[in-house]
mmCIF file of C-alpha atoms and ligand atoms in Angstrom:
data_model
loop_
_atom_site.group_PDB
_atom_site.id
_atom_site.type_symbol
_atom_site.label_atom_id
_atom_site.label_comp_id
_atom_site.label_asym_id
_atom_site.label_seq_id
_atom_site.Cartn_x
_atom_site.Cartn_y
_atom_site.Cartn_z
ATOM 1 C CA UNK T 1 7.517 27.718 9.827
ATOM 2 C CA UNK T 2 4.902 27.821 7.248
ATOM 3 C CA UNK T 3 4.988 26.301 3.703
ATOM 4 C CA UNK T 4 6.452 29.026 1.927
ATOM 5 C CA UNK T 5 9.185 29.216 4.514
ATOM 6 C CA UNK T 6 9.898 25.714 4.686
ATOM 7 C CA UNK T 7 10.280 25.751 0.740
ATOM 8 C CA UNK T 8 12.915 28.616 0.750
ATOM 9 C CA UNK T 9 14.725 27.018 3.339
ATOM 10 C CA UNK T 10 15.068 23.591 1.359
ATOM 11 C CA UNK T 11 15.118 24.828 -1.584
ATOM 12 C CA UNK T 12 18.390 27.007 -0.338
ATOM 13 C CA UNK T 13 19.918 23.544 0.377
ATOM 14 C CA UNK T 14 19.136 21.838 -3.428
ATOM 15 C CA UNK T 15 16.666 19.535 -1.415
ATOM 16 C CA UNK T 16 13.246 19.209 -3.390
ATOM 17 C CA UNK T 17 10.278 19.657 -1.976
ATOM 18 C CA UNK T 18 6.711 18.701 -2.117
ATOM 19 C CA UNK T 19 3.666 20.556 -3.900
ATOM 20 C CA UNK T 20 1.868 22.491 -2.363
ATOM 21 C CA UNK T 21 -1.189 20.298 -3.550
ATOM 22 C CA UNK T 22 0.899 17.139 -1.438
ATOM 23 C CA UNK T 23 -0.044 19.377 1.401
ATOM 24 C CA UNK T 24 -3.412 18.525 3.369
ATOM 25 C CA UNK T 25 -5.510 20.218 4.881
ATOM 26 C CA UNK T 26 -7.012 19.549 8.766
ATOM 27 C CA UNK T 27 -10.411 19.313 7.154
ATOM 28 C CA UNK T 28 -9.287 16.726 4.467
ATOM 29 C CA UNK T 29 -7.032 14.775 6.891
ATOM 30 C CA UNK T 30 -9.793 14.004 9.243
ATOM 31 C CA UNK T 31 -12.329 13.056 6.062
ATOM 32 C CA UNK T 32 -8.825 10.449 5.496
ATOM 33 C CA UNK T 33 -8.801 9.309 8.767
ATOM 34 C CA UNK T 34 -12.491 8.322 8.538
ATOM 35 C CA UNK T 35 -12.068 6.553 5.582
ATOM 36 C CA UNK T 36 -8.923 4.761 7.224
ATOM 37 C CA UNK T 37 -11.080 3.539 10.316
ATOM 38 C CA UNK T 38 -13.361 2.181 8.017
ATOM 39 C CA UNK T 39 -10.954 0.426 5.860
ATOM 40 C CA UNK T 40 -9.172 -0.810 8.732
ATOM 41 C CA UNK T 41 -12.822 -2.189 9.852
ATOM 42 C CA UNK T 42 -13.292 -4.273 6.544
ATOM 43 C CA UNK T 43 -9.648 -5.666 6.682
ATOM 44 C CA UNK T 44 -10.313 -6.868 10.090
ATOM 45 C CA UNK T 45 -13.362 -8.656 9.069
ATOM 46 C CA UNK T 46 -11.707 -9.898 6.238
ATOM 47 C CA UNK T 47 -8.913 -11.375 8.513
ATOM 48 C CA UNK T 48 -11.522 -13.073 10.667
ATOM 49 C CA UNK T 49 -13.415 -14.956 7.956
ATOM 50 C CA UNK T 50 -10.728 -15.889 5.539
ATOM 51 C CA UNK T 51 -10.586 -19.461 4.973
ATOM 52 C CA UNK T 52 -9.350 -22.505 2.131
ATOM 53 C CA UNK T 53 -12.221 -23.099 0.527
ATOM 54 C CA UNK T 54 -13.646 -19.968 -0.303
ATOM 55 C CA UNK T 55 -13.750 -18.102 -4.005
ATOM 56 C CA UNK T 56 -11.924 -14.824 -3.963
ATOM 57 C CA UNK T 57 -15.146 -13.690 -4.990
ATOM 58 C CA UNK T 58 -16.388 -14.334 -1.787
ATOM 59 C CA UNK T 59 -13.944 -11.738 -0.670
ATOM 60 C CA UNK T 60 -15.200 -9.607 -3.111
ATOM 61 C CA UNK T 61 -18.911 -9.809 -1.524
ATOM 62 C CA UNK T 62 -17.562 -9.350 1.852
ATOM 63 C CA UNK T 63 -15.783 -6.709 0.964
ATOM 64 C CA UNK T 64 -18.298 -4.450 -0.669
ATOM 65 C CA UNK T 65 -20.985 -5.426 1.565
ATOM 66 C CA UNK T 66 -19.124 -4.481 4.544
ATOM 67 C CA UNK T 67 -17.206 -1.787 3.112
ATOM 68 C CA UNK T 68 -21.302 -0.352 2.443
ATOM 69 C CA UNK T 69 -22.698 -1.339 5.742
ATOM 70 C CA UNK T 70 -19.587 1.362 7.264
ATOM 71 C CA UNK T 71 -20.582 4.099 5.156
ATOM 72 C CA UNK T 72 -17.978 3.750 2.789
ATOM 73 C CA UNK T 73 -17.653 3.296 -1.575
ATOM 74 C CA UNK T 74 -15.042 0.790 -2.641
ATOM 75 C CA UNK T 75 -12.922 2.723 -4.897
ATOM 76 C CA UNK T 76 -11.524 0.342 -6.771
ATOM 77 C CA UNK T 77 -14.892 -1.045 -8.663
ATOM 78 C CA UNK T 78 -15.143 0.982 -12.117
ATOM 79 C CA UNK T 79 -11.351 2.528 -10.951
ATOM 80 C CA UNK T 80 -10.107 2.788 -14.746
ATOM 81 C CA UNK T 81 -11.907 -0.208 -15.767
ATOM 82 C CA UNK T 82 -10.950 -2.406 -13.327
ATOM 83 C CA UNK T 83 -14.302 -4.581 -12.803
ATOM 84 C CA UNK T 84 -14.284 -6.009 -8.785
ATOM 85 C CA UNK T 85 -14.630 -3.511 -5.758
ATOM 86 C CA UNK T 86 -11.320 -5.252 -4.481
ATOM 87 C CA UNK T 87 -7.484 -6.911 -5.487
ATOM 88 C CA UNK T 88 -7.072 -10.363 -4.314
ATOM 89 C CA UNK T 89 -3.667 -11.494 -5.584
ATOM 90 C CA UNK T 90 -2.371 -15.516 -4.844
ATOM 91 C CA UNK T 91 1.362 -16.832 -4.240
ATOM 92 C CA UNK T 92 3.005 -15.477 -7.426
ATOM 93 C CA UNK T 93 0.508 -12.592 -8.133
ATOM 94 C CA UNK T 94 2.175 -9.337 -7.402
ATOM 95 C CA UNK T 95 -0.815 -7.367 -7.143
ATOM 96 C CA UNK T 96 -4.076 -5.851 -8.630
ATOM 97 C CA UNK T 97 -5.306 -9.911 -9.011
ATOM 98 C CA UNK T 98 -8.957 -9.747 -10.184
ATOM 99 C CA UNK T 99 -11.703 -11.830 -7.417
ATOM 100 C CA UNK T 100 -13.641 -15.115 -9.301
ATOM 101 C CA UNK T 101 -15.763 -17.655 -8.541
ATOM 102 C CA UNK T 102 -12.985 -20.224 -9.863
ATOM 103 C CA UNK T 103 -10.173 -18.968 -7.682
ATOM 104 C CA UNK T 104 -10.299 -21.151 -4.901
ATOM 105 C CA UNK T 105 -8.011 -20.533 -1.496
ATOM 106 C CA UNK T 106 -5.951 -23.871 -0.686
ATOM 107 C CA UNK T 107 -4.136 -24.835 2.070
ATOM 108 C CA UNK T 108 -0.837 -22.907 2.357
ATOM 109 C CA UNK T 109 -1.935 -20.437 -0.056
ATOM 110 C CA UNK T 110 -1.028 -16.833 0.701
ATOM 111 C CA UNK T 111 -3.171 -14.019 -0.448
ATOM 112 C CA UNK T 112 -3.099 -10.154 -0.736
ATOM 113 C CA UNK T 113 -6.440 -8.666 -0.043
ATOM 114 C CA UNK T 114 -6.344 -4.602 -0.848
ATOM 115 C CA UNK T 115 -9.094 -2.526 0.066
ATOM 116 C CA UNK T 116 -9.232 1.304 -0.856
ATOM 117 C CA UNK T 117 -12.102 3.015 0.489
ATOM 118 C CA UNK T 118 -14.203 6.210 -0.246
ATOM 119 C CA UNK T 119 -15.910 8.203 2.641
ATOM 120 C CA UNK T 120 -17.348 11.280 1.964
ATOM 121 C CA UNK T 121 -14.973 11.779 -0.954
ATOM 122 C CA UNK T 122 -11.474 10.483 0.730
ATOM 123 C CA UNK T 123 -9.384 7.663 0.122
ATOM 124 C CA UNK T 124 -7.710 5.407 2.072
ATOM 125 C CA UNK T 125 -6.097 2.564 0.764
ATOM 126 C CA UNK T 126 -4.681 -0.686 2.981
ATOM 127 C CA UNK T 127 -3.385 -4.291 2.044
ATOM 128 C CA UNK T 128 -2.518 -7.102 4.075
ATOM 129 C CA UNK T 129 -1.289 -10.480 3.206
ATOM 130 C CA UNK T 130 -2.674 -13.454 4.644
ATOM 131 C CA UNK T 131 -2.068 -16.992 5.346
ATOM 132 C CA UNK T 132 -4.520 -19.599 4.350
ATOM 133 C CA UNK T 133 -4.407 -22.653 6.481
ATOM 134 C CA UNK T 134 -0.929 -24.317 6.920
ATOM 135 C CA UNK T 135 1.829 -22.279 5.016
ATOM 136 C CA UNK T 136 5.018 -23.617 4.840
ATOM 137 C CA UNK T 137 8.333 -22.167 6.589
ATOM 138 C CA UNK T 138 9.577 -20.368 3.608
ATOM 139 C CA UNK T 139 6.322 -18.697 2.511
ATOM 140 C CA UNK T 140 5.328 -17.354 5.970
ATOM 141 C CA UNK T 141 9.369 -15.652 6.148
ATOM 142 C CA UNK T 142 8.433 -14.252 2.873
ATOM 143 C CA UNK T 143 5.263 -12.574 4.402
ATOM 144 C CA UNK T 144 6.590 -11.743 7.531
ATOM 145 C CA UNK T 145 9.539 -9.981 6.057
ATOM 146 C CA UNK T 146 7.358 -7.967 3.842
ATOM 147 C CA UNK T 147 5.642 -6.935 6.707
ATOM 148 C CA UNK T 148 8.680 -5.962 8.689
ATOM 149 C CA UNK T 149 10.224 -3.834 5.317
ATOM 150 C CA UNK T 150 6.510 -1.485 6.067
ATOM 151 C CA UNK T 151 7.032 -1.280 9.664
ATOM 152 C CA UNK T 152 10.548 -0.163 9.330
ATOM 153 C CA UNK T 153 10.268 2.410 6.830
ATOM 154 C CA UNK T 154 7.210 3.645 9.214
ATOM 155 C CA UNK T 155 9.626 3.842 12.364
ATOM 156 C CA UNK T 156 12.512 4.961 9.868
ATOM 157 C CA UNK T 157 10.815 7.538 8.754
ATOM 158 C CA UNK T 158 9.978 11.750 10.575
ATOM 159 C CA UNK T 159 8.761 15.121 9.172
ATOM 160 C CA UNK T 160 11.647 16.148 7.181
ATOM 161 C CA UNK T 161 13.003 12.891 6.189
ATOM 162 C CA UNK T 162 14.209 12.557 2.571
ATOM 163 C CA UNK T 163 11.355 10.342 0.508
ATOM 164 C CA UNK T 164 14.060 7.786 -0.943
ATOM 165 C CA UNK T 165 14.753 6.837 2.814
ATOM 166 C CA UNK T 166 11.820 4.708 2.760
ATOM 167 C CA UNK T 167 12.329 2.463 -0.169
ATOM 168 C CA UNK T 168 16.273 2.627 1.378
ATOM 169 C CA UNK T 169 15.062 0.765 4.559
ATOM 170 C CA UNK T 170 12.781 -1.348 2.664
ATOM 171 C CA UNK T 171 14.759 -2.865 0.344
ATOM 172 C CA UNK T 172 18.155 -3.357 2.893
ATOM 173 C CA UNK T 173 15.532 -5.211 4.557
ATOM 174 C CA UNK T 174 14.289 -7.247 2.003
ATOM 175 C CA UNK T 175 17.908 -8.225 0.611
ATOM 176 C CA UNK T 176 19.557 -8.804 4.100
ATOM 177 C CA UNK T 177 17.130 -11.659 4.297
ATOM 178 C CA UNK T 178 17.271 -12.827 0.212
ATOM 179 C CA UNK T 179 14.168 -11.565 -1.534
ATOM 180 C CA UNK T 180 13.811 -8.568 -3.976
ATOM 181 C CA UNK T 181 11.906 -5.376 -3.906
ATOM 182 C CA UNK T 182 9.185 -4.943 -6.892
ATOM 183 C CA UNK T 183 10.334 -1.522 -8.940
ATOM 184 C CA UNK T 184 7.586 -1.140 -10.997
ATOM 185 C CA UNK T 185 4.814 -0.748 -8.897
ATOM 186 C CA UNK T 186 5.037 1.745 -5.857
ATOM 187 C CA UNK T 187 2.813 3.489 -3.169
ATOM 188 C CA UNK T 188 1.419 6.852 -3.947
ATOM 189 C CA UNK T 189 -0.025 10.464 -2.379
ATOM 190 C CA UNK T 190 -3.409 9.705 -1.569
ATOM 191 C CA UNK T 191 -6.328 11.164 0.138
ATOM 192 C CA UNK T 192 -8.216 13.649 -2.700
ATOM 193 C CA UNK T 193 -8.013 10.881 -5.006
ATOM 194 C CA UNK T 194 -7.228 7.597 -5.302
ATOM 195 C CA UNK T 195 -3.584 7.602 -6.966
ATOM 196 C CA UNK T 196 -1.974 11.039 -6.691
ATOM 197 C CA UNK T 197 1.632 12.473 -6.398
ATOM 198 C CA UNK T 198 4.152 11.880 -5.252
ATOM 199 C CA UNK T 199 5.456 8.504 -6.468
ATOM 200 C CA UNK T 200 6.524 6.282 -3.566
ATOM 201 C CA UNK T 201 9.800 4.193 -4.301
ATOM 202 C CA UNK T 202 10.548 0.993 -2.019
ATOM 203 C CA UNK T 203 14.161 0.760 -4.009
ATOM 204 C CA UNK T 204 16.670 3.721 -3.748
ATOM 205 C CA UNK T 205 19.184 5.735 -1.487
ATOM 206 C CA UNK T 206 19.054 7.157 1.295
ATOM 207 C CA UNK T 207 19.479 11.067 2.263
ATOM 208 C CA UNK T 208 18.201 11.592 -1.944
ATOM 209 C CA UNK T 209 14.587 12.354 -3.055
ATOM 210 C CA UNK T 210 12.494 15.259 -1.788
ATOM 211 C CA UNK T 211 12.298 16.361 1.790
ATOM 212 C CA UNK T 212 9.070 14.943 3.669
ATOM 213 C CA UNK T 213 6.608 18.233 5.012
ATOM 214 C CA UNK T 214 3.897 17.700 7.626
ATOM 215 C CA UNK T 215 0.447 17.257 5.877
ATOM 216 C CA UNK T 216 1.534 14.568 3.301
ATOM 217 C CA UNK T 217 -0.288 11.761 3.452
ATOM 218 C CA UNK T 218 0.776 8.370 1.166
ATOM 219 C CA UNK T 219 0.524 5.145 0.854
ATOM 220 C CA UNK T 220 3.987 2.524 1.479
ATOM 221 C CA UNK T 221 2.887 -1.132 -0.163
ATOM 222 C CA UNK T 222 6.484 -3.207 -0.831
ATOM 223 C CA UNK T 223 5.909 -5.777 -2.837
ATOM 224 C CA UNK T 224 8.302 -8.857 -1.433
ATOM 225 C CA UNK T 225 9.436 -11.541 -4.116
ATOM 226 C CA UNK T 226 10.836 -14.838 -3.004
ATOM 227 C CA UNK T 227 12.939 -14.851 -5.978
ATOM 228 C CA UNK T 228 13.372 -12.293 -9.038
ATOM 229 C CA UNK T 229 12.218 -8.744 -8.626
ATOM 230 C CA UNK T 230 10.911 -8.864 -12.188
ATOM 231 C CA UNK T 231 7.187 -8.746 -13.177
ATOM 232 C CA UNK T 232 4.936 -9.369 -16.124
ATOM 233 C CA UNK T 233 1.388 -8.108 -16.832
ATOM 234 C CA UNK T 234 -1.433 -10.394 -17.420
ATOM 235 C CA UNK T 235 -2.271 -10.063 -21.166
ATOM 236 C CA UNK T 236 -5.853 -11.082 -20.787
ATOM 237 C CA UNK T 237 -7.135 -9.044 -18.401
ATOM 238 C CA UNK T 238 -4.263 -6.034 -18.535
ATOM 239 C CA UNK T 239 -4.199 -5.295 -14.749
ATOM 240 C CA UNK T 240 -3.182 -8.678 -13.074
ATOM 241 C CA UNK T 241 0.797 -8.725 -11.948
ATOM 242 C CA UNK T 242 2.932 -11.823 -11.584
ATOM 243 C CA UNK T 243 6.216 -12.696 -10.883
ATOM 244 C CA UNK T 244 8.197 -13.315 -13.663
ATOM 245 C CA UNK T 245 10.131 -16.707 -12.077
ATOM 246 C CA UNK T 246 7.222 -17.755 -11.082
ATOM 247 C CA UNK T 247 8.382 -17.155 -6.894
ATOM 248 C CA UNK T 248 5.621 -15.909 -4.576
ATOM 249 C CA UNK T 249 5.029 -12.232 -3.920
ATOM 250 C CA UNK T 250 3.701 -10.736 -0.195
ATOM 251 C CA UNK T 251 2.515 -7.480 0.396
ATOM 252 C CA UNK T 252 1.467 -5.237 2.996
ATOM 253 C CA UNK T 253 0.015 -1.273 2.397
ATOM 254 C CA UNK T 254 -0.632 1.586 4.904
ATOM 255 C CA UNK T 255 -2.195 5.104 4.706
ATOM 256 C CA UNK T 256 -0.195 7.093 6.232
ATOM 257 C CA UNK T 257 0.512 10.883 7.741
ATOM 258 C CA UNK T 258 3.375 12.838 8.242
ATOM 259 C CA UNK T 259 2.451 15.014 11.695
ATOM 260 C CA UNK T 260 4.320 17.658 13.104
ATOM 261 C CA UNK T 261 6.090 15.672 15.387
ATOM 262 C CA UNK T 262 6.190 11.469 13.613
ATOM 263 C CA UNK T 263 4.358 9.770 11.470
ATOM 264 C CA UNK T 264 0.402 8.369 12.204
ATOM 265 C CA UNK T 265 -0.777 5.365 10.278
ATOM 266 C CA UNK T 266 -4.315 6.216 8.928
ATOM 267 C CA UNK T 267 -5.167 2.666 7.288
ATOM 268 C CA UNK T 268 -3.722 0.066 8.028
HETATM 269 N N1 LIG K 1 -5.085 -0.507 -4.175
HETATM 270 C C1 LIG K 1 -4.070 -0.517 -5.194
HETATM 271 C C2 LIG K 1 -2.966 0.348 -4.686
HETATM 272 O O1 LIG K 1 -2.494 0.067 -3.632
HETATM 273 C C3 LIG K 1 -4.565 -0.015 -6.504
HETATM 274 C C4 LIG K 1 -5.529 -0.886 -7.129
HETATM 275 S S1 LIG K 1 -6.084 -0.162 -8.558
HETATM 276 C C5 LIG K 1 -7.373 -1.175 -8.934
HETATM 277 O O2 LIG K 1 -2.569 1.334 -5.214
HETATM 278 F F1 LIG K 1 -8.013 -0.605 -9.876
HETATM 279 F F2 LIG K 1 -6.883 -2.342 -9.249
HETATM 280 F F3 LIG K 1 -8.134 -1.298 -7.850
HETATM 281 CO CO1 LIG K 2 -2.009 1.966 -2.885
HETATM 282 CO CO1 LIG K 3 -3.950 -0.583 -2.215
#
């Protein structure tokens, strides 16, 4: 069935349904999977050289000089003001944390690096969460659970699944093991640009929301608290989130497809 079709057909049943914009093409979905493999490729580096005692501005050189020597822009430098080519956020730092040469990693620190890349005018956008030196028991739950919520929402999730399915799975997850899912702050479309429709909840229920078509591609980034789902935004800089309690926060993000026939992970 083709678009049009596949819109009468759900729109028969009262199910929404995407854009046609939400819709990309096989040209612009291979220009997304480039910048994926690249992304991928800095994240990996990132992984390997991480260590306490290094700035998070550090990251931030590693980060845009690798991110260059793949062929790839870092889209986040200049992205609506924000000054660094790259989020680093610490323990109770949500997200969008700004790199500095005073921000030091410790031991049993845990840290959010999220890279978005450019390649030949296509986004792809990743986060991972990592563990600096000897974490303690309770912290490294928190991150692994954050990374399981992603993982099952991925497997959870098939052309034609309802969009509030994911943030069902994700938060069941999160509760069943006693943290809270961040509402504020969600995943996005993206590909054409860097944030782009639809809005991606990780809160909701399941079987509501609108019905997922082959040729979306989006971004799923739960942010895990330890404690109190609530937030606050830095008031100096305007972009840095924390918890409000003061708990820690871990995050993972992926790129991802809806195919035909599952789901392909484009950045991860
Ligand atoms: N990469 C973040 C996301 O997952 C967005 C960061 S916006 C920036 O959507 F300007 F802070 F880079
Ligand atoms: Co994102
Ligand atoms: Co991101």
């Amino acid at each position: 069935m083709n678009f049009e079709e596949l819109e009468k057909k759900y729109q028969k049943l009262g199910i929404p349904t995407p854009k046609k914009e939400m819709i990309k093409t096989k040209e612009q979905i291979e220009g997304i999977r480039q910048a994926g493999i690249i992304n991928t490729k800095v994240l990996d580096y990132i992984e390997q050289h991480i260590h306490p005692g290094m700035s998070t501005e550090d990251i931030e050189q590693m980060v845009s000089s690798k991110t260059k020597e793949y062929g790839g822009i870092c889209a986040p430098l200049n992205y609506e003001g924000f000054p660094k080519s790259v989020c680093t956020s610490i323990n109770d730092q949500v997200c969008h944390g700004i790199p500095d040469v005073h921000t030091i990693l410790k031991n049993g620190d845990i840290i959010n690096v999220d890279c978005t890349t450019i390649y030949k005018g296509y986004y792809a956008d990743a986060s991972r969460t990592f563990l600096i030196g000897n974490v303690d028991a309770e912290a490294k739950r928190l991150v692994q659970v954050s990374k399981e919520c992603l993982d099952l929402a991925v497997s959870y999730i098939k052309p034609f699944s309802r969009l509030r399915d994911i943030g069902y799975v994700i938060e069941k997850h999160a509760k069943e093991n006693g943290f809270s899912v961040v509402h504020e702050v969600g995943g996005h479309g993206v590909g054409i640009e860097f944030h782009e429709d639809p809005f991606i909840y990780h809160y909701g229920q399941k079987n509501t929301g609108m019905v997922l078509f082959p040729g979306m591609v989006f971004t799923i980034e739960p942010m895990i608290n330890e404690g109190s789902r609530h937030v606050f935004l830095d008031a100096e800089n305007n972009w840095t989130i924390y918890t409000d309690d003061g708990g820690w926060s871990s995050q993972f993000e992926y790129t991802v497809l809806i195919t035909e026939t599952g789901i392909e992970i484009l950045a991860h």
